[in-house]
Tab-separated table of C-alpha atoms and ligand atoms in Angstrom:
chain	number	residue	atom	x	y	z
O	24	UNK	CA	-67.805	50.156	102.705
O	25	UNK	CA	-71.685	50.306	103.862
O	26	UNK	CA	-73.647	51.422	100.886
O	27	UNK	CA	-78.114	51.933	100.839
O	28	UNK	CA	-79.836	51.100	97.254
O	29	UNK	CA	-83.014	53.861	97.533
O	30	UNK	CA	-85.718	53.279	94.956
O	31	UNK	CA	-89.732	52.002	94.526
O	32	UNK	CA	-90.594	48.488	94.719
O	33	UNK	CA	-89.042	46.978	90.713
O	34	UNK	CA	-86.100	49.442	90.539
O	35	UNK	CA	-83.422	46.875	90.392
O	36	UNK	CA	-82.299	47.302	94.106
O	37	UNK	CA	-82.039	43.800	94.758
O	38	UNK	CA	-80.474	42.783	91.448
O	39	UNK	CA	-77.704	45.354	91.294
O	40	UNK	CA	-76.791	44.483	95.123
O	41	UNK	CA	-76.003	40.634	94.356
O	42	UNK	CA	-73.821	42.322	91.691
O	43	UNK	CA	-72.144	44.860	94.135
O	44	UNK	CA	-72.050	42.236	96.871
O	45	UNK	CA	-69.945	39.948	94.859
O	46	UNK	CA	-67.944	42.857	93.637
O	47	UNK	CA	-67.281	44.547	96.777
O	48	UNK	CA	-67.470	41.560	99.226
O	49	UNK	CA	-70.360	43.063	100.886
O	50	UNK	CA	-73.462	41.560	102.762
O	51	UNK	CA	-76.585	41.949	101.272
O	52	UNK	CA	-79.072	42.519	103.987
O	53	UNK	CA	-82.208	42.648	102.273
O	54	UNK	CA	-85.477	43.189	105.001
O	55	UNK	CA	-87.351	41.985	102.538
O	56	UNK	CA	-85.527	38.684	102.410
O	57	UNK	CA	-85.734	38.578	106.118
O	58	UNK	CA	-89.065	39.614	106.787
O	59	UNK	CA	-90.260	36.967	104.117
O	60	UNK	CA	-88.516	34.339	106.536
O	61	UNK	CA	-89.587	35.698	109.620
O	62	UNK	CA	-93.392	35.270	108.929
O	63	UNK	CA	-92.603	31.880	108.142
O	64	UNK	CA	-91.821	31.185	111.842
O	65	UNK	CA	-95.689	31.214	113.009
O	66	UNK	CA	-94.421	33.275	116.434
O	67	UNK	CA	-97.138	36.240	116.684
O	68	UNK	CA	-94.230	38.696	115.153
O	69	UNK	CA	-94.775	36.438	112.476
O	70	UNK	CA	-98.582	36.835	111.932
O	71	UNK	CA	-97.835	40.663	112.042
O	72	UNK	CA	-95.357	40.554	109.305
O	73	UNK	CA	-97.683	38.485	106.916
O	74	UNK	CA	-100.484	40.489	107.668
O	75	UNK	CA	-98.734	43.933	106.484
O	76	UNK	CA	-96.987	42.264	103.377
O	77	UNK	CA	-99.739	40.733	102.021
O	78	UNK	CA	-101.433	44.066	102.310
O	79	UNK	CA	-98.836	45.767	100.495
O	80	UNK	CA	-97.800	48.073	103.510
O	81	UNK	CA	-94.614	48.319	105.733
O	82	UNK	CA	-94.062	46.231	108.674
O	83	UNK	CA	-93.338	48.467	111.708
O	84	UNK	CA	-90.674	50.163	111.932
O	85	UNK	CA	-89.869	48.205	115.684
O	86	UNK	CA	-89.585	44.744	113.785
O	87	UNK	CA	-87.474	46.050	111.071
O	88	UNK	CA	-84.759	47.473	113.021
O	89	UNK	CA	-84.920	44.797	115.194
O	90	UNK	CA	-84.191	42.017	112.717
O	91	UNK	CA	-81.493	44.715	111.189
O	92	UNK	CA	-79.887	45.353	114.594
O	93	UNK	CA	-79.116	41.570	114.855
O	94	UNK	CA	-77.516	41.731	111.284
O	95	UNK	CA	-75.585	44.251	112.012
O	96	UNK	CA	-73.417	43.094	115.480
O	97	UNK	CA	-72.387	40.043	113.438
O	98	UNK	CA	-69.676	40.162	111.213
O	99	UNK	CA	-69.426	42.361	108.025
O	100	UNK	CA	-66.892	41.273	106.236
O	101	UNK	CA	-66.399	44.293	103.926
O	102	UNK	CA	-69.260	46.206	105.271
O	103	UNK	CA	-72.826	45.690	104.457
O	104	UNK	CA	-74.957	46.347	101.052
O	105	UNK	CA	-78.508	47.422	102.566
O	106	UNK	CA	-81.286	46.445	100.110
O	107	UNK	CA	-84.744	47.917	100.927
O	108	UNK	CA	-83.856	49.607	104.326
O	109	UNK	CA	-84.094	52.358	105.307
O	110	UNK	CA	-87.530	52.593	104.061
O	111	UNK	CA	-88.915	55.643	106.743
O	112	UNK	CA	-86.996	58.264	108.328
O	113	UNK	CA	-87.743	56.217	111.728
O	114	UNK	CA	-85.657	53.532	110.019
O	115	UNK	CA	-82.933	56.111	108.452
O	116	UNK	CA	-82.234	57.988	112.098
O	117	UNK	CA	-81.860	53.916	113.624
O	118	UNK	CA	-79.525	52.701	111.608
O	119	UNK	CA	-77.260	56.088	112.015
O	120	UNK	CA	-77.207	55.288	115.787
O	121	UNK	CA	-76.481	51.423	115.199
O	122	UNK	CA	-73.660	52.558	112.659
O	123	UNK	CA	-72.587	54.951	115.094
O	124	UNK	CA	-72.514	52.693	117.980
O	125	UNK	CA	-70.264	49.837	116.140
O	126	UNK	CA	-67.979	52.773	114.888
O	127	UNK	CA	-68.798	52.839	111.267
O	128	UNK	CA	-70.620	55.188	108.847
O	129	UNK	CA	-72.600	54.991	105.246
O	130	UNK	CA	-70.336	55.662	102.155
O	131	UNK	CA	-72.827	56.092	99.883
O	132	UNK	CA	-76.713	55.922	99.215
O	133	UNK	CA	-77.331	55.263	95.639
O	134	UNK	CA	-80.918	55.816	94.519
O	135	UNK	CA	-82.173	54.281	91.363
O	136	UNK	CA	-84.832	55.769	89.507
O	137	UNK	CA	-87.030	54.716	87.406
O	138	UNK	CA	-90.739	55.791	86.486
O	139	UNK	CA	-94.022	53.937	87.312
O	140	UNK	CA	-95.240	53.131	84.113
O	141	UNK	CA	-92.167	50.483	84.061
O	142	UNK	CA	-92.170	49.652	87.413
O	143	UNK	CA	-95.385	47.018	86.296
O	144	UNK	CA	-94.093	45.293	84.134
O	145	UNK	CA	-90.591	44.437	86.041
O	146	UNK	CA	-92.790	43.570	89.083
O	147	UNK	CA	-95.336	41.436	87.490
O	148	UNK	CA	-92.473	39.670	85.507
O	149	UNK	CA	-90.439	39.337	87.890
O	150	UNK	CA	-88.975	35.552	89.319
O	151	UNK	CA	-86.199	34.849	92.140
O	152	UNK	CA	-84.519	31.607	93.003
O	153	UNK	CA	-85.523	30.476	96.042
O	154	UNK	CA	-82.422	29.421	97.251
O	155	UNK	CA	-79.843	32.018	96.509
O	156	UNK	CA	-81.893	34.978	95.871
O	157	UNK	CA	-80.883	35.625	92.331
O	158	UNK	CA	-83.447	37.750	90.584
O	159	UNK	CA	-84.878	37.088	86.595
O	160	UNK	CA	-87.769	38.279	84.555
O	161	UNK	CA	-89.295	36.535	82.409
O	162	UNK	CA	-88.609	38.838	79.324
O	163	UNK	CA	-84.664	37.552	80.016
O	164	UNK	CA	-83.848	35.455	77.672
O	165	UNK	CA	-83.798	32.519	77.461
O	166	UNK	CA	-85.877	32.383	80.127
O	167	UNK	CA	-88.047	29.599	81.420
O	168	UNK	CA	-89.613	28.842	84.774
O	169	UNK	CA	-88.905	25.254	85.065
O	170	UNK	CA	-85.126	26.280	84.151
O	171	UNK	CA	-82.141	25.931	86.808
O	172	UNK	CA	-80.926	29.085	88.375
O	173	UNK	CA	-77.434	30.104	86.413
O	174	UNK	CA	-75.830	31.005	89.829
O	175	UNK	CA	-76.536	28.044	92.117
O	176	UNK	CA	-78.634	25.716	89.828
O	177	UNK	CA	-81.385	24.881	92.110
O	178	UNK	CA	-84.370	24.109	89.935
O	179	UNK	CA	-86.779	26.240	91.974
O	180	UNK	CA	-87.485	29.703	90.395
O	181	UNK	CA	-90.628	31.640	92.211
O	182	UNK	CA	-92.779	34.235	91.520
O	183	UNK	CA	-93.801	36.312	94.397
O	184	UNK	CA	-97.356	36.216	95.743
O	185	UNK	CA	-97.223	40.631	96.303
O	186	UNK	CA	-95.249	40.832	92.567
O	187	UNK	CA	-99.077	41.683	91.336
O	188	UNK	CA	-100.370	45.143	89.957
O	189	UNK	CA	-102.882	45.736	93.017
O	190	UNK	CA	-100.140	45.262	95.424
O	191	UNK	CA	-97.727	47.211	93.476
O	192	UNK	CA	-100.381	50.390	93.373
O	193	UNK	CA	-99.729	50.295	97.388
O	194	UNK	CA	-96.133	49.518	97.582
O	195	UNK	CA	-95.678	52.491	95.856
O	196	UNK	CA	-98.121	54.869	97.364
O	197	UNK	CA	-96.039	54.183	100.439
O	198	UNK	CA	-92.502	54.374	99.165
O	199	UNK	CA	-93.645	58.047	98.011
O	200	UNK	CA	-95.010	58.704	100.962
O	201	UNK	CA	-92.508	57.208	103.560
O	202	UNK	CA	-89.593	56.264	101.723
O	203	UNK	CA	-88.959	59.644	99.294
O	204	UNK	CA	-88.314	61.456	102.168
O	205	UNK	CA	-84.876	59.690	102.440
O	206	UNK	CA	-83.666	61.192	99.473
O	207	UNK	CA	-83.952	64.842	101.278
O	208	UNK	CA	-82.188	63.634	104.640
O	209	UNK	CA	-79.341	61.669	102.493
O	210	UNK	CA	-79.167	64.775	99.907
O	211	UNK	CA	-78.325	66.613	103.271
O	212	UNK	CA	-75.694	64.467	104.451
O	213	UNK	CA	-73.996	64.979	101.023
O	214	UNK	CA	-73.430	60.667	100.704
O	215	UNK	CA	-77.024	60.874	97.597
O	216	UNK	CA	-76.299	59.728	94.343
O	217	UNK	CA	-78.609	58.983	92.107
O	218	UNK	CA	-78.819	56.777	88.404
O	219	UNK	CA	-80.813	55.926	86.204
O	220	UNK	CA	-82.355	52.973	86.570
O	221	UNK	CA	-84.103	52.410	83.058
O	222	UNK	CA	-80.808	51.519	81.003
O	223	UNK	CA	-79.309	47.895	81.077
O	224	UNK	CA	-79.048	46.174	84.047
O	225	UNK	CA	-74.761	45.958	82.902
O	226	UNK	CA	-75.148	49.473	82.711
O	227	UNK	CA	-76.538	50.768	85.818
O	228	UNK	CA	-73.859	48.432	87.599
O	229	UNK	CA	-71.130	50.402	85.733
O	230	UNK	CA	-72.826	53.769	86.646
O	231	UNK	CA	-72.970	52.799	90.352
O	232	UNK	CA	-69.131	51.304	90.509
O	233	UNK	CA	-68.246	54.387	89.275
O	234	UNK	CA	-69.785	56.587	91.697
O	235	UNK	CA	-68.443	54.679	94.280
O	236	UNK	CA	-65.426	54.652	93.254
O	237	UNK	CA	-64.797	58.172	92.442
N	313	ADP	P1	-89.502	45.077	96.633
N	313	ADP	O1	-88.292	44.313	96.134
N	313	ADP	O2	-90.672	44.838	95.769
N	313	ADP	O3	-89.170	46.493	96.955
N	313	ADP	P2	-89.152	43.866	99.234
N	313	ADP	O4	-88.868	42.428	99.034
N	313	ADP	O5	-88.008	44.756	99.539
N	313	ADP	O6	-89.961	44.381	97.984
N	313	ADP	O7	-90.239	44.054	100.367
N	313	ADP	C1	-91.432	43.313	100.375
N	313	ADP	C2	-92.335	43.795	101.507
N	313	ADP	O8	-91.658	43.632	102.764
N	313	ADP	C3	-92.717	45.262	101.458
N	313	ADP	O9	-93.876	45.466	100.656
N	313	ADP	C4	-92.998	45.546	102.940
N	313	ADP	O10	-94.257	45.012	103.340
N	313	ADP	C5	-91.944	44.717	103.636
N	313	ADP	N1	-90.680	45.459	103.887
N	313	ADP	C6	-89.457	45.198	103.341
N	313	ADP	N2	-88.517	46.041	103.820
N	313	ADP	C7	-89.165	46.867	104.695
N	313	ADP	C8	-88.744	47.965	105.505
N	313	ADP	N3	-87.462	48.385	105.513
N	313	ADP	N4	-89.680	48.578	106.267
N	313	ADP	C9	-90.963	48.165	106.281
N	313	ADP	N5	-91.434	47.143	105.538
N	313	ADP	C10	-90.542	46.493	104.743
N	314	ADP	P1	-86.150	45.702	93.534
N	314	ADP	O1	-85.228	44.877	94.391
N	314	ADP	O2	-85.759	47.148	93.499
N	314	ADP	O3	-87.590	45.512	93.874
N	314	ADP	P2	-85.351	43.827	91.424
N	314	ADP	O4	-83.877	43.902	91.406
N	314	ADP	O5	-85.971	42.659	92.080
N	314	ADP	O6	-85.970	45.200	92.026
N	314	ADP	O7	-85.848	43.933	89.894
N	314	ADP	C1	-87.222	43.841	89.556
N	314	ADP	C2	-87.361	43.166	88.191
N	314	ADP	O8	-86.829	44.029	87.169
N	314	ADP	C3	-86.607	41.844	88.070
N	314	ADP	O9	-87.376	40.937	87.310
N	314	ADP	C4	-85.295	42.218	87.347
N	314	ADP	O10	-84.819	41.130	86.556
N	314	ADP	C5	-85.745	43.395	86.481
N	314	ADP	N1	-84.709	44.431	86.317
N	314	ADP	C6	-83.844	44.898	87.267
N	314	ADP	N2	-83.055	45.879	86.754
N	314	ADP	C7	-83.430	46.038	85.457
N	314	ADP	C8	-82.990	46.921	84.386
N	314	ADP	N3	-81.991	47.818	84.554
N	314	ADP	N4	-83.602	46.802	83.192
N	314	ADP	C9	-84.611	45.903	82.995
N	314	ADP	N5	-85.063	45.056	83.949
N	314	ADP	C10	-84.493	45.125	85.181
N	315	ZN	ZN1	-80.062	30.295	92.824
């Protein structure tokens, strides 16, 4: 099963695929994820990628399928969860061809919505582990900082240095203008479904399972 989580930067795309991953036995390919470790590696790709995310805007669309396209020919075990990609058209028609080419196709594109005025609050809250990706706020509770993750116990919860309400004003501008499209050209292909993102976390997971499995 290949499955794409749609929605604006906060919307719970990357905590409802770590449930769905586990679920499913999916990979979670998150660009985010990837892109944050590929400007670590100081190569001039590298430079690029830090300068767009610390600005707030996408990294080109070249890079992004790129580091995808190398995901993908590995092995999928159950097929692949993609978090935060597609996030342009460019990217949507790509990853058709790629899926195409290794004889597979998209089950189901699940967006999650969820208004702006809430968006802040999740993003400016928000903390992962920086080891296994699992994703908190700190309105969970209990929550503190200096606490061990619950799913792999490293001690080393992070805040993100974009997770800020400036950034967040441009994320967004851009996911309306270059992601939103998406949900026209999946609404086409008949695979959109969409939920409601504001209820409880438990309950958005049951909403998705069920659309996927109906
Ligand atoms: P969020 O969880 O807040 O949606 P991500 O971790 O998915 O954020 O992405 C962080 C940043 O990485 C984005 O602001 C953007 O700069 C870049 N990025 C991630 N995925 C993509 C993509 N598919 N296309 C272009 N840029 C991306
Ligand atoms: P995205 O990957 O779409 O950017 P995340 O999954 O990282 O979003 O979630 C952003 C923040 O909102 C995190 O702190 C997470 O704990 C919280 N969150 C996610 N889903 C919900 C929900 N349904 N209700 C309340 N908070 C949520
Ligand atoms: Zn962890």
């Amino acid at each position: 099963m290949n499955i794409i989580l749609l929605g604006p930067p906060g919307a719970g795309k990357g905590t409802q695929s770590r449930r769905l991953m586990d679920r499913y036995n999916l990979r979670q390919l998150s660009t985010g994820d990837m892109l944050r470790d590929a400007r670590s590696f100081g190569t001039e790709v590298g430079e690029l990628v830090s300068a767009s995310m610390d600005a707030g805007e996408f990294v080109t669309d070249d890079i992004v399928i790129s580091l995808i396209e190398h995901e993908i020919s590995g092995s999928s075990k159950g097929g692949f969860i993609f978090d935060g990609f597609p996030r342009t058209l460019g990217q949507a028609s790509a990853l058709d061809n790629l899926l195409k080419r290794t004889k597979n196709c998209l089950d189901a594109v699940i967006e999650i919505q969820v208004n702006d005025g809430d968006l802040v609050q999740r993003i400016t809250g928000r903390y992962s582990c920086s080891k296994c990706g699992e994703v908190y706020h700190e309105t969970d509770s209990p929550f503190d900082q200096s606490d061990k993750c619950k799913k792999c116990d490293s001690s080393n919860l992070i805040k993100r240095a974009d997770d800020n309400a400036s950034s967040l004003s441009i994320r967004l501008m851009e996911y309306y203008k270059k992601t939103s499209p998406l949900i026209g050209y999946y609404y086409a292909k008949g695979i959109l479904s969409s939920v409601n993102g504001l209820l409880d976390i438990d309950i958005v997971e049951k909403n998705i399972i069920k659309i996927l499995e109906n």
